[in-house]
Coordinates of N, CA and C in Angstrom, one line a residue:
X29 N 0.8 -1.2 0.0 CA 0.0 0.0 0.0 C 0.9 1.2 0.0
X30 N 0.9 2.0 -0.9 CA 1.6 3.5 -0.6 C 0.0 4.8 -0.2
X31 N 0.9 5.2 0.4 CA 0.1 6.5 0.7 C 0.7 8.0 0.3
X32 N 0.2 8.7 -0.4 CA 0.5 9.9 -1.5 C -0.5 11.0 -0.4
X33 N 0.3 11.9 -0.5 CA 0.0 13.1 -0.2 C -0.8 13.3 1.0
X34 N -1.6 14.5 1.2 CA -1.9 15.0 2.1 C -3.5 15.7 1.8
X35 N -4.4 15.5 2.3 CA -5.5 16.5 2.0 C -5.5 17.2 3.1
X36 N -6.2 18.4 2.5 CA -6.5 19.3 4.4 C -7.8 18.3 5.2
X37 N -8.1 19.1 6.3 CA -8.4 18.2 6.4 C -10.1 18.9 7.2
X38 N -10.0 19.1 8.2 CA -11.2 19.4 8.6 C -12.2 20.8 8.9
X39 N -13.5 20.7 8.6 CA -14.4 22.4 8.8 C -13.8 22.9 10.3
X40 N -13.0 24.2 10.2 CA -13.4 24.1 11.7 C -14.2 24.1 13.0
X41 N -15.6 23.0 13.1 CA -16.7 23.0 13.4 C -17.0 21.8 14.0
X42 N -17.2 21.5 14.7 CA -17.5 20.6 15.5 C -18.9 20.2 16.1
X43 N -20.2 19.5 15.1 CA -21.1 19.2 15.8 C -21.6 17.7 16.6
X44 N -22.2 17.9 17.3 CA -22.3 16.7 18.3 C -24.2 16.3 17.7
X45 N -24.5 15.1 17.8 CA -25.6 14.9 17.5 C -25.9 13.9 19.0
X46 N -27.2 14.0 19.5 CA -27.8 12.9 20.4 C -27.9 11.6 20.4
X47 N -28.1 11.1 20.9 CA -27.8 9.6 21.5 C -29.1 8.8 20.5
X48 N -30.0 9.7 20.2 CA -31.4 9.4 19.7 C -31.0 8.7 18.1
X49 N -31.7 7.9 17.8 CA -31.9 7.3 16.8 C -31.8 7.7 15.3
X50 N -32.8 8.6 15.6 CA -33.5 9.6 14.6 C -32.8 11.2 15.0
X51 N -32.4 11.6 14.0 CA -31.6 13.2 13.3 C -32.1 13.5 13.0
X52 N -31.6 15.4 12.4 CA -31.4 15.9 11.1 C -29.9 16.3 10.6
X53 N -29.4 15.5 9.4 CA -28.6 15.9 9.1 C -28.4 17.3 8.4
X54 N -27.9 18.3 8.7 CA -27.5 19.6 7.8 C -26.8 19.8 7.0
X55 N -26.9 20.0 6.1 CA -25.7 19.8 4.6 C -25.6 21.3 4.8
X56 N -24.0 21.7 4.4 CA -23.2 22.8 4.0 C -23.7 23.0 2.5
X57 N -23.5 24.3 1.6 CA -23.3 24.3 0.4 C -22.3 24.0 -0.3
X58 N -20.9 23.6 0.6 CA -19.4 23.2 0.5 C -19.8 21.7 0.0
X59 N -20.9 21.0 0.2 CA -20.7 20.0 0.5 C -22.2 19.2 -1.1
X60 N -22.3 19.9 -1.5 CA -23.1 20.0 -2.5 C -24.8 19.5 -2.3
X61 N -24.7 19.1 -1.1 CA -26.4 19.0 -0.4 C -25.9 17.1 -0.5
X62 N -24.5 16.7 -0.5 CA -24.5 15.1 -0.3 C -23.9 15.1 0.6
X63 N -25.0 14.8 1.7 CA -24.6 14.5 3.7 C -25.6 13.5 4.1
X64 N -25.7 12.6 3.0 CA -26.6 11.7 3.5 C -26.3 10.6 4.2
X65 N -26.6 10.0 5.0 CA -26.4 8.8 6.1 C -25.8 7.3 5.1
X66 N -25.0 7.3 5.1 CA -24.8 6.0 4.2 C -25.5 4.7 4.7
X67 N -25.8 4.4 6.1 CA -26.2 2.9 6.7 C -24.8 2.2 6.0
X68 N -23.9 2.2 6.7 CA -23.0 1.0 6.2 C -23.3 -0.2 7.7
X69 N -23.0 -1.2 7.3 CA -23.3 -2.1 8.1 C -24.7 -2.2 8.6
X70 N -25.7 -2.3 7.8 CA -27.1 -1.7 8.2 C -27.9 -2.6 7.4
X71 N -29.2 -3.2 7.4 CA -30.0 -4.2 6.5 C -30.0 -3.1 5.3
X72 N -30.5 -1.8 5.8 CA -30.4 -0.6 5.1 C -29.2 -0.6 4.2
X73 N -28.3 -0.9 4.0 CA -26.7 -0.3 3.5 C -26.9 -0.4 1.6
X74 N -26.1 0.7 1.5 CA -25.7 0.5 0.3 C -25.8 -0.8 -0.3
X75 N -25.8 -1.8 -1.4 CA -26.1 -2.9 -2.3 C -24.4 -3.1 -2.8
X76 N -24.3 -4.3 -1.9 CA -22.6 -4.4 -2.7 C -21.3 -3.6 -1.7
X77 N -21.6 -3.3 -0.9 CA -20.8 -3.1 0.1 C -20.2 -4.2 1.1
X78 N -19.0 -3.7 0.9 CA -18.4 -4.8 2.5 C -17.4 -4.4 3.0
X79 N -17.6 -4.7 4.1 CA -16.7 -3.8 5.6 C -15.6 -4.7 6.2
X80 N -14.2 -4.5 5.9 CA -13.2 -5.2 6.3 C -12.5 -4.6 7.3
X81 N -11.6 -5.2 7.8 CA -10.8 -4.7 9.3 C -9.5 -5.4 9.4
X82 N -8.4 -4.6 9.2 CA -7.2 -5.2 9.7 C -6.7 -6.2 10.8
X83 N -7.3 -6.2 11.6 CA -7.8 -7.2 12.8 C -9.1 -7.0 13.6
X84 N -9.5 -8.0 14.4 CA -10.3 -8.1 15.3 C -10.3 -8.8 16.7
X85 N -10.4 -8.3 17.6 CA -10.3 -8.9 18.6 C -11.1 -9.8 19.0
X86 N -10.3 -11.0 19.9 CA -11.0 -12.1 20.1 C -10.7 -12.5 21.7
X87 N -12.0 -12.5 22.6 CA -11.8 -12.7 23.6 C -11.3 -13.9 24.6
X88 N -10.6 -14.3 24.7 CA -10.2 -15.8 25.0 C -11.3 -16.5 25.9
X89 N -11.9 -15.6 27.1 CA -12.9 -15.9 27.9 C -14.1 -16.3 26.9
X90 N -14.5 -15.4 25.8 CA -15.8 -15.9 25.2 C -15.3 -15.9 23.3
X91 N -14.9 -16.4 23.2 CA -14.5 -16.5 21.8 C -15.0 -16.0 20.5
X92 N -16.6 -16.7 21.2 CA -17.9 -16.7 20.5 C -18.2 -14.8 20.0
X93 N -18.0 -14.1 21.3 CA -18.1 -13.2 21.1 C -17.6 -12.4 20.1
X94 N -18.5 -11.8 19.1 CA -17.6 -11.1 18.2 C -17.3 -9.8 17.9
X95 N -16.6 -9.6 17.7 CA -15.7 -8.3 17.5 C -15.6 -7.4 16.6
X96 N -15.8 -8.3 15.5 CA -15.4 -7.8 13.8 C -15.7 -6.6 13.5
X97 N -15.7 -6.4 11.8 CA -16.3 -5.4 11.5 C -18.1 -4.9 11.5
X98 N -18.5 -5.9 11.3 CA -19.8 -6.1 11.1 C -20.2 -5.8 12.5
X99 N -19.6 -5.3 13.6 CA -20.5 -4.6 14.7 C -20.1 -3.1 14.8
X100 N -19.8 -2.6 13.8 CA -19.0 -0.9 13.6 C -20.5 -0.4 13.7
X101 N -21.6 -1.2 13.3 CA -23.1 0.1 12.6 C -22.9 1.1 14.2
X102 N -23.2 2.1 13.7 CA -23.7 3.0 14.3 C -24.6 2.4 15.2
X103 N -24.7 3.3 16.6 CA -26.1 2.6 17.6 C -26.0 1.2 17.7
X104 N -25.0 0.5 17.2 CA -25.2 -0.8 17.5 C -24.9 -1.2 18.9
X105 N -25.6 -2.3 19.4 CA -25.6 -2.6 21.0 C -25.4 -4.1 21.2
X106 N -24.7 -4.4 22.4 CA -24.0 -5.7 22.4 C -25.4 -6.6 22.6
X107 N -25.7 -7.6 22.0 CA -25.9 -8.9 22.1 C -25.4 -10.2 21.9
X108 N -24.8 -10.1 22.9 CA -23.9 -11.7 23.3 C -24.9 -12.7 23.3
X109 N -26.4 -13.1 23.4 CA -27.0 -14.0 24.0 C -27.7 -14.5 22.5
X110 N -27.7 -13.8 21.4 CA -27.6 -14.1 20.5 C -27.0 -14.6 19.5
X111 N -27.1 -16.2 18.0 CA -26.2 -16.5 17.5 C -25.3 -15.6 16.9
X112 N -24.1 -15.0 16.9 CA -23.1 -14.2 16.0 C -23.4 -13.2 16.6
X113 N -23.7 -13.1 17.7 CA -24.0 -11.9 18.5 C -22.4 -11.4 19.3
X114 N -22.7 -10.0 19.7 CA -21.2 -9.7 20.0 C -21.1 -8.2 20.6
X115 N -20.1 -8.0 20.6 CA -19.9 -6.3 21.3 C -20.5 -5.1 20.7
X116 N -20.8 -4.0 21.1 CA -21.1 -3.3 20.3 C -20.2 -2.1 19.8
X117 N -19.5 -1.9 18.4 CA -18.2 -1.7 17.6 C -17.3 -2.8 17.8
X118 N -16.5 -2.1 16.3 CA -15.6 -3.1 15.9 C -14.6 -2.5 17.1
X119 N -13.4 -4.1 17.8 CA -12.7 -3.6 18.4 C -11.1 -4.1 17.6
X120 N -10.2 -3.4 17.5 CA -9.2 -4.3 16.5 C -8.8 -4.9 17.7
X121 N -7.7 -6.2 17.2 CA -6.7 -6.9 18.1 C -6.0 -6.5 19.0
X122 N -5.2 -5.4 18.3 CA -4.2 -4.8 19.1 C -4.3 -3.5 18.7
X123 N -4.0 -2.1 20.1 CA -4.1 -1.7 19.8 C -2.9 -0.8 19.5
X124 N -2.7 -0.6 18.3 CA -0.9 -0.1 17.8 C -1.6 0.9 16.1
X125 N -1.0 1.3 15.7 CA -0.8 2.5 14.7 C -1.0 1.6 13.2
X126 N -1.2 0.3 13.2 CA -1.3 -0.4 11.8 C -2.7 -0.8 11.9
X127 N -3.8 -0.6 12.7 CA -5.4 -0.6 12.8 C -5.4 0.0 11.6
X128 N -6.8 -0.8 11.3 CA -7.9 0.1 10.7 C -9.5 -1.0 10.3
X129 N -10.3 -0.1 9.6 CA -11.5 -0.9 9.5 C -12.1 0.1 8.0
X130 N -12.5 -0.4 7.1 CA -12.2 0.1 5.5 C -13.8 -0.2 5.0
X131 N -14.0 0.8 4.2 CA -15.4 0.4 3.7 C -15.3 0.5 1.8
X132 N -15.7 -0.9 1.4 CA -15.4 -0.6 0.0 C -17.2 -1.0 -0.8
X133 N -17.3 -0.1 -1.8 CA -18.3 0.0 -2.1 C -18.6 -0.6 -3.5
X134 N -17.7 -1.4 -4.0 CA -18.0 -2.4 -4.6 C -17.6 -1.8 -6.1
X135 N -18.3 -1.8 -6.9 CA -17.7 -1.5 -8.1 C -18.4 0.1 -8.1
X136 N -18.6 0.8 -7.4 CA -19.1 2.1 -7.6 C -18.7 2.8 -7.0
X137 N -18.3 4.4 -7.4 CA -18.0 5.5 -6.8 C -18.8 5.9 -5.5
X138 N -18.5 6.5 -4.6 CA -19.7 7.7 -3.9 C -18.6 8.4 -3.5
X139 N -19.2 9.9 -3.5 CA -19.1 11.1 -2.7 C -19.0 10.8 -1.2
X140 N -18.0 11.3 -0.3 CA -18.0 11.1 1.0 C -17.6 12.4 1.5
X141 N -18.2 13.0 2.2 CA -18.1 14.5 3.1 C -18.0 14.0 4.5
X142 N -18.0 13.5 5.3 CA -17.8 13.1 6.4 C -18.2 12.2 7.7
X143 N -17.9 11.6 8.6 CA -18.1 10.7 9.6 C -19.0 10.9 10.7
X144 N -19.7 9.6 10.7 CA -20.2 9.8 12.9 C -19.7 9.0 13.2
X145 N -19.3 9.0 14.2 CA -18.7 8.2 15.3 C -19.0 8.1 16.5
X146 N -19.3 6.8 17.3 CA -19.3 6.5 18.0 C -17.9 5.2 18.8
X147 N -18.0 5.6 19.9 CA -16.9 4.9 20.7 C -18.1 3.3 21.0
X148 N -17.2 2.6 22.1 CA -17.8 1.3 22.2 C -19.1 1.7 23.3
X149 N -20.1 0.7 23.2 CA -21.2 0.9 23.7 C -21.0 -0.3 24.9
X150 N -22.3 -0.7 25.7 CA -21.9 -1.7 26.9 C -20.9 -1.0 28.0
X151 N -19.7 -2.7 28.0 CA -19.2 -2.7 29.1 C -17.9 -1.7 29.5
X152 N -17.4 -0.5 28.3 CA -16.0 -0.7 28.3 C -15.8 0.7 27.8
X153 N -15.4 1.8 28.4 CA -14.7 3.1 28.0 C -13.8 2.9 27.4
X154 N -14.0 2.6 25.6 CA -13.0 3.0 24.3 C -13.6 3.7 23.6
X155 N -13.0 4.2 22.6 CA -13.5 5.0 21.8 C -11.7 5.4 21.4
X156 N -12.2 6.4 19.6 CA -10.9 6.6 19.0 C -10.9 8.1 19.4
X157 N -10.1 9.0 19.4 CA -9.7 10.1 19.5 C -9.3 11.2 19.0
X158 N -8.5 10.3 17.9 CA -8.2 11.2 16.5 C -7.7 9.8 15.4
X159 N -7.9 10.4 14.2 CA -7.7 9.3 13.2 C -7.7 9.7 11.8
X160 N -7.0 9.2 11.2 CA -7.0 9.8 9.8 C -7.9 8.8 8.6
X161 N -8.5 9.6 7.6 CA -9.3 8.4 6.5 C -8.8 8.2 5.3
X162 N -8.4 7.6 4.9 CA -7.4 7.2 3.7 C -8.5 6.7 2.6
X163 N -8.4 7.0 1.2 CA -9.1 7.1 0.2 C -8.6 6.4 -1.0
X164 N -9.2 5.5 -1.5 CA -8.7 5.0 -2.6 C -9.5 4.4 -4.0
X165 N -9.1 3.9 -4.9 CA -9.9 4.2 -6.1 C -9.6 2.3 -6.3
X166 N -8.2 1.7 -5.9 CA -8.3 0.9 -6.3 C -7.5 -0.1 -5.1
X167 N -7.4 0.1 -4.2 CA -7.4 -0.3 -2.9 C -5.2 -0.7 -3.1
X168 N -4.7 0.0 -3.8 CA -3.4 0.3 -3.6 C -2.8 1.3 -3.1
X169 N -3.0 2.1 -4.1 CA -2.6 3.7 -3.6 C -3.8 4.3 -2.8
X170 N -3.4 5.2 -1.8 CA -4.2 5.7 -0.7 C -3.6 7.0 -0.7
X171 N -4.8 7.9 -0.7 CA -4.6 9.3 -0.6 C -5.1 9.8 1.3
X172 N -4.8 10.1 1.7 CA -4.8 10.1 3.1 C -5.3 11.6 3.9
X173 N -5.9 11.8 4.5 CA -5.9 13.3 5.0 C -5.1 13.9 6.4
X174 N -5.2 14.7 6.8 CA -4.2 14.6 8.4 C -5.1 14.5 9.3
X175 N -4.1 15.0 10.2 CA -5.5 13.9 11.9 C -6.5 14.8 12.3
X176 N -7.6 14.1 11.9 CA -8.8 14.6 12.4 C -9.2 14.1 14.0
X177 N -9.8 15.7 14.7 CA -9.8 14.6 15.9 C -11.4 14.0 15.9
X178 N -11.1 12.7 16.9 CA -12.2 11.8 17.3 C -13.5 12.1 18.1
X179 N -14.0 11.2 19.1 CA -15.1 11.6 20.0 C -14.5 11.3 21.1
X180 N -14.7 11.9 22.3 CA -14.2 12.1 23.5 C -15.0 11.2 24.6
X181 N -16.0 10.2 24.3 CA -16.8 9.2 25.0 C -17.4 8.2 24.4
X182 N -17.9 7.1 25.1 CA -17.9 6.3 24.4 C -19.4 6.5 23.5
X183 N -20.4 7.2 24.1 CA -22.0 7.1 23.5 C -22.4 8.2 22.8
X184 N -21.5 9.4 22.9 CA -22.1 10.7 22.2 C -21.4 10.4 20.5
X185 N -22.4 10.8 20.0 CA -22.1 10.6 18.2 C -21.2 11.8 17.7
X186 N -20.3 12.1 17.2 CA -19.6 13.0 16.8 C -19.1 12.9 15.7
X187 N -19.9 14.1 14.6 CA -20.0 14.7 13.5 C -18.8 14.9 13.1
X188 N -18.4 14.6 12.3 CA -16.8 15.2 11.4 C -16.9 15.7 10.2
X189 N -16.7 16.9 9.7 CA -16.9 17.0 7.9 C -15.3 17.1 7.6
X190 N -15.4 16.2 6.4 CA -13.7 17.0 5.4 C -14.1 18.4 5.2
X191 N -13.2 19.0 4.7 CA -13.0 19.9 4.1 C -13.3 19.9 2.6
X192 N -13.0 19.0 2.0 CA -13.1 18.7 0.5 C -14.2 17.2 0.2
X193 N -15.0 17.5 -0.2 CA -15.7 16.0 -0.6 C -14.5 14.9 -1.7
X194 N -14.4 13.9 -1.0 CA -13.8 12.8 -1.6 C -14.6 12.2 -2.5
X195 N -14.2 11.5 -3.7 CA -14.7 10.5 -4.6 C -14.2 9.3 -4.3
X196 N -14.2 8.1 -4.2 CA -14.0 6.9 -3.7 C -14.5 5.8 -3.7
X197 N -13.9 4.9 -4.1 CA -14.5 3.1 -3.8 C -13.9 2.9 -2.6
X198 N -12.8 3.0 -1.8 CA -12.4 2.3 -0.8 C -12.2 3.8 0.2
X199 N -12.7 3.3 1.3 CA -12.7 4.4 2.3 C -12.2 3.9 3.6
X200 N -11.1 4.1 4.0 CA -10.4 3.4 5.4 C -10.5 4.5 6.7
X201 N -10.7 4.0 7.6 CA -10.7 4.8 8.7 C -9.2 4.4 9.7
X202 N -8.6 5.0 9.9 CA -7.2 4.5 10.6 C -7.4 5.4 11.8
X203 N -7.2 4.5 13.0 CA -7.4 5.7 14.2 C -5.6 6.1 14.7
X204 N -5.3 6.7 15.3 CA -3.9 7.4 15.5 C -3.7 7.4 17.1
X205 N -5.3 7.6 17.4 CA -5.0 7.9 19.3 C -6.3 7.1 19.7
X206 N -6.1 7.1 21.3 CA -7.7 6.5 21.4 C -7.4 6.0 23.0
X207 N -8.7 6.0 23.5 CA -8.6 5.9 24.9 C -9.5 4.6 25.5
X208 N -8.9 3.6 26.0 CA -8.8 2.2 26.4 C -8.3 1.3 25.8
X209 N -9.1 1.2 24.3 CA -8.6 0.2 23.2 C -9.2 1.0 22.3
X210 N -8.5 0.5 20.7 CA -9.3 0.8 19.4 C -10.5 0.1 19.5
X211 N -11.4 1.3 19.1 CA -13.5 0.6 19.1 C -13.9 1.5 18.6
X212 N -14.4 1.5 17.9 CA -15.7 2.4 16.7 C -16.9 2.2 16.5
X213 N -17.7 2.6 16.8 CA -19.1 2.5 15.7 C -19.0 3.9 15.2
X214 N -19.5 3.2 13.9 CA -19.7 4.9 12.6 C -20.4 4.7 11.2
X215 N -20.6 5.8 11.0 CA -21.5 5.5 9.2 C -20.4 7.1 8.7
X216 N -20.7 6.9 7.3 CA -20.5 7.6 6.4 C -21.3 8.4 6.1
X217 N -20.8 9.8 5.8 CA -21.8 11.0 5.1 C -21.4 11.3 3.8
X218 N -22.1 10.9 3.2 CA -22.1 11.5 1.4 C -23.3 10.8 0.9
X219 N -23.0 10.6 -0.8 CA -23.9 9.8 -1.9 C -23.1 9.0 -2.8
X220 N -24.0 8.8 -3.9 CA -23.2 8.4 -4.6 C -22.9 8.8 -5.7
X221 N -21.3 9.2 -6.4 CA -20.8 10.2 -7.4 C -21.9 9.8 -8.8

């Protein structure tokens, strides 16, 4: 994988949304009125998407329990007592500077303006802190932005916009800092190009 250059990187603005299910997202004119909720990992989700992860952690105590990517959705909440049931966000293995958890959108473009984030839900104060999103067209070269910061708890949702709307098939989220362990829940803000 190479990574090329640098984008700027964030509005300097910072909105927090509620804990609540149900929004309103507000589109900028920067942003061409595409601020729409992607649902990635969602029955909802885009057609043809799949969500990978450099690692996942695996608990030696409950094995069963899962970790992966497929528990990143947004709002998601642990159900252990269920088959393939598991924590709520992805948590990587370890937590070191080679994380990440990537969203590729199959053979089609979309527009991405920016992130929610949520930290881990349940039993366990993680969440990421700052993290950069790396962009790619063909899942080699990666165009990268600088460190955007993260959410500061684990349950409040926090808004991120780029600065520049990205075009993209592969969209990586790499966190840089983070407080307990790497853990995320998040969706994407854009459309599709």
């Amino acid at each position: 994988m190479k990574i090329l250059g640098c984008l700027p990187v964030l509005v300097p603005m910072v909105l927090l949304i509620s804990r609540v299910n149900s929004y309103i997202l507000y589109c900028s004119s920067d942003h061409d009125r595409c601020c729409d909720r992607l649902f990635i990992n969602t029955p909802n989700s885009v057609p043809g998407v799949t969500v990978t992860a450099s690692s996942s952690y695996v608990n030696p105590n409950h094995p069963s329990h899962n970790h992966g990517p497929d528990r990143a959705e947004l709002f998601e909440v642990s159900n252990y007592n269920l088959p393939g049931g598991g924590t709520s966000g992805w948590a990587a293995a370890r937590s070191d500077a080679n994380q990440w958890i990537q969203v590729d959108f199959g053979h089609r473009f979309y527009k991405v303006n920016g992130i929610l984030l949520q930290g881990r839900g349940g039993c366990c104060d993680q969440w990421v802190t700052s993290f950069r999103m790396l962009f790619s067209n063909d899942a080699e070269v990666f165009y990268s932005t600088e460190v955007i910061e993260g959410t500061f708890d684990r349950n409040t949702v926090s808004r991120r916009y780029f600065d520049r709307t990205i075009v993209a098939r592969y969209v990586r989220f790499v966190p840089v800092t983070w407080h307990g362990h790497i853990t995320v829940r998040f969706d994407l803000l854009g459309c599709r190009a």
